[in-house]
Coordinates of C-alpha atoms in Angstrom, one line a residue:
X1 CA 0.0 0.0 0.0
X2 CA 2.8 2.4 0.7
X3 CA 5.2 1.2 -2.0
X4 CA 5.6 4.1 -4.5
X5 CA 6.4 1.6 -7.2
X6 CA 3.1 -0.1 -7.0
X7 CA 0.7 0.4 -9.9
X8 CA -2.0 2.9 -8.8
X9 CA -4.7 0.6 -10.1
X10 CA -3.6 -2.0 -7.7
X11 CA -4.0 0.5 -4.9
X12 CA -7.4 1.6 -6.2
X13 CA -8.4 -2.1 -6.3
X14 CA -7.4 -2.3 -2.6
X15 CA -9.5 0.7 -1.7
X16 CA -12.5 -0.8 -3.5
X17 CA -12.0 -4.1 -1.6
X18 CA -11.7 -2.2 1.7
X19 CA -14.8 -0.2 0.9
X20 CA -16.8 -3.5 0.4
X21 CA -15.3 -4.9 3.7
X22 CA -16.2 -1.7 5.6
X23 CA -19.7 -1.7 4.2
X24 CA -20.3 -5.4 5.0
X25 CA -18.8 -5.0 8.4
X26 CA -20.7 -1.7 9.1
X27 CA -17.4 0.0 10.2
X28 CA -18.9 3.5 10.0
X29 CA -21.9 2.4 11.9
X30 CA -19.8 1.0 14.7
X31 CA -17.7 4.1 14.7
X32 CA -20.7 6.4 14.9
X33 CA -22.3 4.2 17.7
X34 CA -19.1 4.5 19.7
X35 CA -19.0 8.2 19.3
X36 CA -22.6 8.5 20.4
X37 CA -22.3 6.1 23.4
X38 CA -19.3 8.2 24.6
X39 CA -21.4 11.3 24.7
X40 CA -19.6 13.1 21.9
X41 CA -22.7 13.9 19.8
X42 CA -24.5 17.2 20.3
X43 CA -26.7 19.1 17.8
X44 CA -25.7 22.3 19.5
X45 CA -22.1 22.2 18.1
X46 CA -20.2 20.7 15.2
X47 CA -18.7 17.2 15.7
X48 CA -15.2 17.5 14.4
X49 CA -13.6 14.3 13.4
X50 CA -10.2 13.5 12.0
X51 CA -9.5 10.2 10.3
X52 CA -5.9 9.0 9.9
X53 CA -5.0 6.6 7.2
X54 CA -8.4 7.3 5.5
X55 CA -7.4 5.4 2.3
X56 CA -10.2 5.7 -0.3
X57 CA -12.4 7.8 2.1
X58 CA -15.3 5.4 2.2
X59 CA -15.6 5.4 6.0
X60 CA -15.5 9.3 6.1
X61 CA -18.2 9.4 3.5
X62 CA -20.5 7.0 5.3
X63 CA -19.9 8.7 8.6
X64 CA -21.0 12.0 7.1
X65 CA -24.2 10.3 5.8
X66 CA -25.0 8.8 9.2
X67 CA -24.6 12.2 10.8
X68 CA -26.8 13.9 8.2
X69 CA -29.5 11.4 8.7
X70 CA -29.6 12.5 12.3
X71 CA -29.4 16.2 11.6
X72 CA -26.0 16.2 13.4
X73 CA -23.6 18.9 12.3
X74 CA -20.2 17.3 11.5
X75 CA -16.9 18.2 9.9
X76 CA -14.6 15.4 8.8
X77 CA -10.9 15.6 7.8
X78 CA -9.8 12.5 5.9
X79 CA -6.0 12.2 6.1
X80 CA -3.5 9.8 4.6
X81 CA 0.3 10.0 4.1
X82 CA -0.2 8.6 0.5
X83 CA -0.8 11.3 -2.2
X84 CA -2.5 8.5 -4.3
X85 CA -5.0 7.9 -1.4
X86 CA -5.7 11.6 -0.8
X87 CA -6.3 12.1 -4.6
X88 CA -8.6 9.1 -4.8
X89 CA -10.5 10.1 -1.7
X90 CA -10.8 13.8 -2.7
X91 CA -12.3 12.8 -6.1
X92 CA -15.1 10.9 -4.3
X93 CA -15.8 13.3 -1.4
X94 CA -18.7 15.1 -3.0
X95 CA -18.3 17.8 -0.3
X96 CA -18.9 15.3 2.5
X97 CA -15.4 15.6 3.9
X98 CA -12.1 17.4 3.4
X99 CA -8.8 15.7 2.6
X100 CA -5.2 16.4 3.5
X101 CA -1.8 14.7 3.3
X102 CA -0.9 13.9 6.9
X103 CA 1.5 11.3 8.3
X104 CA 0.5 10.5 11.9
X105 CA 4.2 9.7 12.7
X106 CA 5.8 12.9 11.2
X107 CA 6.1 15.8 13.7
X108 CA 5.9 18.5 11.1
X109 CA 2.5 17.1 10.0
X110 CA 1.2 17.4 13.5
X111 CA -2.4 18.7 13.9
X112 CA -3.1 21.5 16.3
X113 CA -3.6 19.9 19.7
X114 CA -7.2 19.2 20.7
X115 CA -8.5 20.7 17.5
X116 CA -10.9 17.8 16.8
X117 CA -13.5 16.1 19.0
X118 CA -12.6 12.6 17.8
X119 CA -9.6 11.1 16.2
X120 CA -9.8 7.6 14.7
X121 CA -8.1 5.2 12.3
X122 CA -9.3 2.0 10.7
X123 CA -7.1 -0.9 9.6
X124 CA -4.0 1.2 9.7
X125 CA -1.8 0.5 12.7
X126 CA -1.2 -3.2 12.0
X127 CA 1.2 -1.9 9.3
X128 CA 3.4 -0.2 12.0
X129 CA 5.9 -1.7 14.3
X130 CA 5.1 -1.7 18.1
X131 CA 6.9 1.5 18.9
X132 CA 5.2 3.4 16.0
X133 CA 1.8 2.1 17.1
X134 CA 2.3 3.8 20.5
X135 CA 3.5 7.0 18.8
X136 CA 0.6 7.0 16.4
X137 CA -2.0 6.6 19.2
X138 CA -0.2 9.4 21.2
X139 CA -0.4 11.6 18.1
X140 CA -4.1 10.9 17.7
X141 CA -4.7 11.6 21.4
X142 CA -3.0 15.0 20.9
X143 CA -5.3 15.9 18.1
X144 CA -8.5 14.9 19.9
X145 CA -10.2 16.7 22.8
X146 CA -12.7 14.0 23.6
X147 CA -12.1 10.5 22.1
X148 CA -9.7 8.3 20.2
X149 CA -11.1 5.3 18.4
X150 CA -8.9 2.6 16.9
X151 CA -10.4 -0.2 14.7
X152 CA -8.0 -3.0 13.6
X153 CA -7.5 -6.7 13.1
X154 CA -7.5 -9.3 15.8
X155 CA -4.6 -11.8 15.3
X156 CA -5.9 -15.3 15.5
X157 CA -6.3 -18.4 13.3
X158 CA -10.0 -17.8 12.3
X159 CA -9.0 -14.2 11.2
X160 CA -6.3 -15.5 8.9
X161 CA -8.6 -18.1 7.4
X162 CA -11.3 -15.5 7.0
X163 CA -8.9 -13.0 5.2
X164 CA -7.9 -15.8 2.8
X165 CA -11.5 -16.8 2.0
X166 CA -12.8 -13.3 1.7
X167 CA -10.2 -12.4 -0.9
X168 CA -10.4 -15.7 -2.8
X169 CA -11.7 -14.0 -5.9
X170 CA -9.6 -10.9 -5.6
X171 CA -6.3 -10.0 -7.1
X172 CA -3.3 -12.0 -5.7
X173 CA -1.8 -8.8 -4.3
X174 CA -4.9 -8.1 -2.3
X175 CA -5.2 -11.6 -1.0
X176 CA -1.6 -11.7 0.1
X177 CA -1.9 -8.3 1.8
X178 CA -5.1 -9.3 3.6
X179 CA -3.5 -12.5 5.0
X180 CA -0.3 -10.8 6.0
X181 CA -2.3 -7.9 7.6
X182 CA -4.1 -10.3 10.0
X183 CA -0.8 -11.9 10.9
X184 CA 0.4 -8.4 11.9
X185 CA -2.8 -7.8 13.9
X186 CA -3.2 -7.5 17.7
X187 CA -4.5 -9.4 20.6
X188 CA -6.8 -7.5 22.9
X189 CA -4.1 -7.4 25.6
X190 CA -1.5 -6.0 23.1
X191 CA -4.0 -3.3 22.0
X192 CA -4.9 -2.3 25.6
X193 CA -1.2 -2.1 26.5
X194 CA -0.4 0.1 23.5
X195 CA -3.3 2.4 24.3
X196 CA -2.2 2.8 27.9
X197 CA 1.4 3.5 26.9
X198 CA 0.1 6.3 24.6
X199 CA -1.7 7.9 27.6
X200 CA -5.3 6.9 26.8
X201 CA -7.7 6.5 29.8
X202 CA -11.1 5.1 30.3
X203 CA -10.3 2.4 27.6
X204 CA -13.0 0.1 26.3
X205 CA -12.5 -2.7 23.8
X206 CA -15.1 -4.7 22.0
X207 CA -15.0 -7.2 19.2
X208 CA -16.5 -6.4 15.8
X209 CA -17.4 -8.7 12.9
X210 CA -14.8 -9.8 10.3
X211 CA -12.1 -10.5 12.9
X212 CA -11.8 -6.9 14.1
X213 CA -11.8 -5.0 17.4
X214 CA -12.8 -1.4 18.3
X215 CA -10.8 0.3 21.0
X216 CA -11.8 3.7 22.4
X217 CA -10.3 5.8 25.0
X218 CA -10.1 9.4 26.4
X219 CA -7.0 11.4 25.5
X220 CA -4.8 12.2 28.4
X221 CA -1.1 13.0 29.1
X222 CA 1.3 10.1 28.8
X223 CA 1.2 8.8 32.4
X224 CA 4.3 9.3 34.6
X225 CA 3.9 5.7 35.6
X226 CA 2.7 4.1 32.4
X227 CA 2.5 0.3 32.1
X228 CA 5.7 -1.1 30.7
X229 CA 5.2 -4.8 31.2
X230 CA 2.0 -6.8 31.1
X231 CA 1.4 -10.5 31.8
X232 CA -2.0 -11.7 30.9
X233 CA -3.3 -15.1 32.1
X234 CA 0.1 -16.7 31.6
X235 CA 0.3 -20.5 31.5
X236 CA 3.5 -22.4 31.3
X237 CA 4.1 -26.1 31.8
X238 CA 7.0 -28.4 31.1
X239 CA 5.7 -31.9 30.4
X240 CA 3.0 -32.6 33.0
X241 CA 4.3 -30.0 35.5
X242 CA 2.6 -26.6 35.6
X243 CA 4.7 -23.6 36.5
X244 CA 1.9 -21.0 36.0
X245 CA -1.8 -21.3 35.5
X246 CA -3.6 -18.0 34.6
X247 CA -1.0 -15.7 36.1
X248 CA -1.3 -11.9 35.5
X249 CA 0.7 -8.9 36.5
X250 CA 1.4 -5.3 35.4
X251 CA 4.7 -3.3 36.0
X252 CA 5.0 0.4 35.5
X253 CA 7.7 2.9 34.6
X254 CA 10.0 3.9 37.4
X255 CA 9.3 0.7 39.2
X256 CA 11.7 -1.9 40.6
X257 CA 10.2 -5.2 41.5
X258 CA 11.9 -8.1 43.3
X259 CA 10.4 -11.5 42.7
X260 CA 10.5 -13.8 45.8
X261 CA 9.3 -17.3 46.2
X262 CA 10.5 -20.9 46.8
X263 CA 12.4 -22.9 44.3
X264 CA 10.0 -23.9 41.5
X265 CA 7.7 -21.0 42.1
X266 CA 8.4 -19.7 38.5
X267 CA 10.7 -16.7 39.0
X268 CA 13.2 -17.7 36.3
X269 CA 10.4 -18.9 34.0
X270 CA 8.5 -15.6 34.3
X271 CA 11.7 -13.6 33.5
X272 CA 12.5 -15.9 30.5
X273 CA 8.9 -15.4 29.2
X274 CA 9.2 -11.6 29.4
X275 CA 12.6 -11.8 27.6
X276 CA 11.1 -14.0 24.9
X277 CA 13.4 -16.9 25.8
X278 CA 10.5 -19.2 26.8
X279 CA 7.3 -19.5 24.8
X280 CA 4.2 -19.7 27.2
X281 CA 1.7 -22.5 26.8
X282 CA -1.1 -20.0 26.9
X283 CA -1.6 -16.3 27.7
X284 CA 0.6 -13.5 26.6
X285 CA 3.3 -11.1 27.7
X286 CA 3.9 -7.6 26.5
X287 CA 6.8 -5.2 26.9
X288 CA 6.6 -1.5 26.1
X289 CA 8.5 -1.3 22.8
X290 CA 9.5 2.3 23.4
X291 CA 11.9 1.0 26.1
X292 CA 14.0 -0.7 23.4
X293 CA 15.7 -4.1 23.8
X294 CA 15.7 -5.4 27.4
X295 CA 18.8 -6.3 29.4
X296 CA 18.3 -10.0 30.3
X297 CA 20.5 -11.7 32.9
X298 CA 19.7 -15.4 33.1
X299 CA 20.5 -17.3 36.3
X300 CA 23.6 -18.9 34.9
X301 CA 24.8 -15.6 33.4
X302 CA 24.6 -16.5 29.8
X303 CA 28.1 -15.4 28.7
X304 CA 30.5 -17.5 26.7
X305 CA 33.1 -18.9 29.2
X306 CA 35.9 -19.7 26.7
X307 CA 36.4 -16.2 25.2
X308 CA 37.7 -13.1 26.8
X309 CA 35.7 -10.6 28.9
X310 CA 36.1 -7.9 26.3
X311 CA 35.1 -10.2 23.5
X312 CA 31.9 -11.1 25.4
X313 CA 31.0 -7.5 25.9
X314 CA 31.7 -6.7 22.3
X315 CA 29.5 -9.7 21.2
X316 CA 26.6 -8.6 23.5
X317 CA 26.9 -5.0 22.4
X318 CA 26.5 -6.0 18.8
X319 CA 23.6 -8.4 19.6
X320 CA 21.9 -5.5 21.4
X321 CA 22.1 -3.3 18.4
X322 CA 24.8 -0.9 19.5
X323 CA 26.0 0.9 16.3
X324 CA 29.2 -0.5 14.9
X325 CA 31.1 2.8 15.4
X326 CA 30.1 3.0 19.0
X327 CA 30.9 -0.6 20.0
X328 CA 34.5 0.0 21.1
X329 CA 33.6 2.9 23.3
X330 CA 30.6 1.1 24.7
X331 CA 32.8 -1.9 25.7
X332 CA 35.4 0.4 27.3
X333 CA 32.7 2.0 29.4
X334 CA 31.2 -1.3 30.4
X335 CA 34.6 -2.6 31.5
X336 CA 35.3 0.5 33.6
X337 CA 31.8 0.6 35.1
X338 CA 31.9 -2.9 36.3
X339 CA 35.6 -2.9 37.4
X340 CA 36.7 -5.3 34.7
X341 CA 39.4 -3.4 32.9
X342 CA 42.2 -5.3 34.4
X343 CA 40.8 -8.7 33.4
X344 CA 39.5 -7.6 29.9
X345 CA 41.8 -10.0 28.0
X346 CA 41.2 -13.0 30.2
X347 CA 38.9 -15.8 29.4
X348 CA 35.7 -15.7 31.6
X349 CA 36.2 -19.4 32.7
X350 CA 39.5 -18.4 34.4
X351 CA 37.8 -15.8 36.6
X352 CA 36.4 -16.2 40.1
X353 CA 32.7 -16.7 40.6
X354 CA 32.1 -13.1 41.7
X355 CA 34.0 -11.7 38.7
X356 CA 32.0 -14.0 36.3
X357 CA 28.8 -12.5 37.7
X358 CA 30.1 -9.0 37.0
X359 CA 30.9 -10.0 33.4
X360 CA 27.4 -11.4 33.0
X361 CA 25.8 -8.2 34.4
X362 CA 28.1 -6.0 32.3
X363 CA 27.0 -8.0 29.2
X364 CA 23.3 -7.7 30.0
X365 CA 23.5 -3.9 30.7
X366 CA 26.1 -3.1 28.0
X367 CA 23.5 -1.2 25.8
X368 CA 22.2 0.9 28.8
X369 CA 18.7 -0.7 28.6
X370 CA 15.6 0.9 30.1
X371 CA 14.2 -2.5 30.9
X372 CA 16.1 -4.9 33.2
X373 CA 15.2 -8.6 33.7
X374 CA 17.6 -10.0 36.2
X375 CA 17.6 -13.5 37.6
X376 CA 19.7 -13.8 40.8
X377 CA 21.9 -10.9 39.8
X378 CA 23.4 -10.4 43.2
X379 CA 24.5 -14.0 43.8
X380 CA 28.2 -14.0 44.6
X381 CA 28.7 -10.3 44.2
X382 CA 30.9 -8.4 46.6
X383 CA 30.0 -5.0 48.1
X384 CA 31.5 -3.1 45.1
X385 CA 29.6 -5.2 42.6
X386 CA 26.3 -4.8 44.5
X387 CA 26.8 -1.0 44.5
X388 CA 27.3 -1.0 40.7
X389 CA 24.2 -3.1 40.4
X390 CA 22.2 -0.7 42.5
X391 CA 23.4 2.2 40.3
X392 CA 22.2 0.3 37.2
X393 CA 18.8 -0.3 38.7
X394 CA 18.5 3.3 39.8
X395 CA 19.6 4.5 36.4
X396 CA 16.8 2.5 34.8
X397 CA 14.0 3.5 37.2
X398 CA 15.1 7.1 37.2
X399 CA 14.8 7.3 33.4
X400 CA 11.3 5.9 33.5
X401 CA 12.2 2.3 32.8
X402 CA 11.5 -0.9 34.8
X403 CA 13.7 -3.4 36.6
X404 CA 12.5 -6.8 37.6
X405 CA 14.8 -9.1 39.7
X406 CA 14.5 -12.6 41.1
X407 CA 16.4 -12.9 44.3
X408 CA 16.6 -15.1 47.4
X409 CA 18.6 -12.5 49.2
X410 CA 17.0 -10.9 52.3
X411 CA 18.8 -7.7 51.4
X412 CA 18.4 -5.8 48.2
X413 CA 21.3 -4.2 46.3
X414 CA 22.7 -1.2 48.2
X415 CA 20.4 1.8 48.1
X416 CA 17.7 0.1 45.9
X417 CA 14.0 0.7 46.7
X418 CA 12.0 -2.2 45.4
X419 CA 8.5 -3.6 45.8
X420 CA 8.2 -7.3 46.5
X421 CA 6.2 -9.7 44.4
X422 CA 5.7 -13.1 46.0
X423 CA 5.3 -16.1 43.7
X424 CA 3.8 -19.3 45.1
X425 CA 4.7 -22.7 43.8
X426 CA 2.3 -24.2 41.3
X427 CA 1.9 -28.0 41.6

């Protein structure tokens, strides 16, 4: 859809298909009903609506008709970042809406804050990565004074099958795009978390026909303690042994959490699920993508014992996405911060247990992450090492990140304020 090399007729065919889908799924009707149920309709003043990613303009046109049938004054701005879309929609507006080239992610295209009552988008955000989804919702919340509405695809097997069947007689490009779009869709938990991270409040989600959801929320400032981690009804089992059954939790920015519990309670498993190292049997986990790649310290450290300390840090810096030109300086800083400069050339296996722990922690924090997932990070650390660990945790929480640690220690790292989360063993 955004490829400038694509034949415009292919894009026009996509708009015609989406128009049929929106008409059959009564997208505009669902949108209008949500606006009305949220108290945004008044005949005393114009309802001002901005639609992002308006495509062919069919939703804007139908919304205008629905308002006219109810004698409700309405102004609609149908926006898209594609000149082809805006030209196509403008040719079919018949005065029912205005059009404009606007990219919800580009700051210079920003709309005057709170200049519209309602901001909405339909079947757009699944084309974005996680970080841009949050940015787009925040941009929509800035434009709206009363309500943000997001309609998109639910990611599940029936949705993929439905996308394939519904486009069986369409052009191959449309069928491929429909199926890949559902695969890029969202679970309800993921949509809720993204909306919360963007600062929306009073959030409501309901399912629509054709494998879609409608999320609405009130615009508000991005919260000082926004959700950064969400675990939703997590279930994990190894063979016949259950570790979790329906476990849920939420962590917030600026928060440090210490996981406590007996052996087998699931502390390591929970951290591994959050890091993506273990796939849950059911349920889901979500991490705020705006925090970047997490710093994950598994219980055994996770470094390569047969290569040098410096080589380990260089490897982990590259894996964490540190730019090539910055790797050498990043490694030097990591060695200095963790007191490892004097052993930089030695193989990790030849170090003491406490120094190996420092190497592992230096590797997991080498990219200065804003999300720390630490399994027994203080085991074997001396006073100096625990002080550096405390500094890392305070750096993360002070910058609006989150640190989660599993520990059996009765004392937290020096100077660290942390809330306790007790995990009970699941048999």
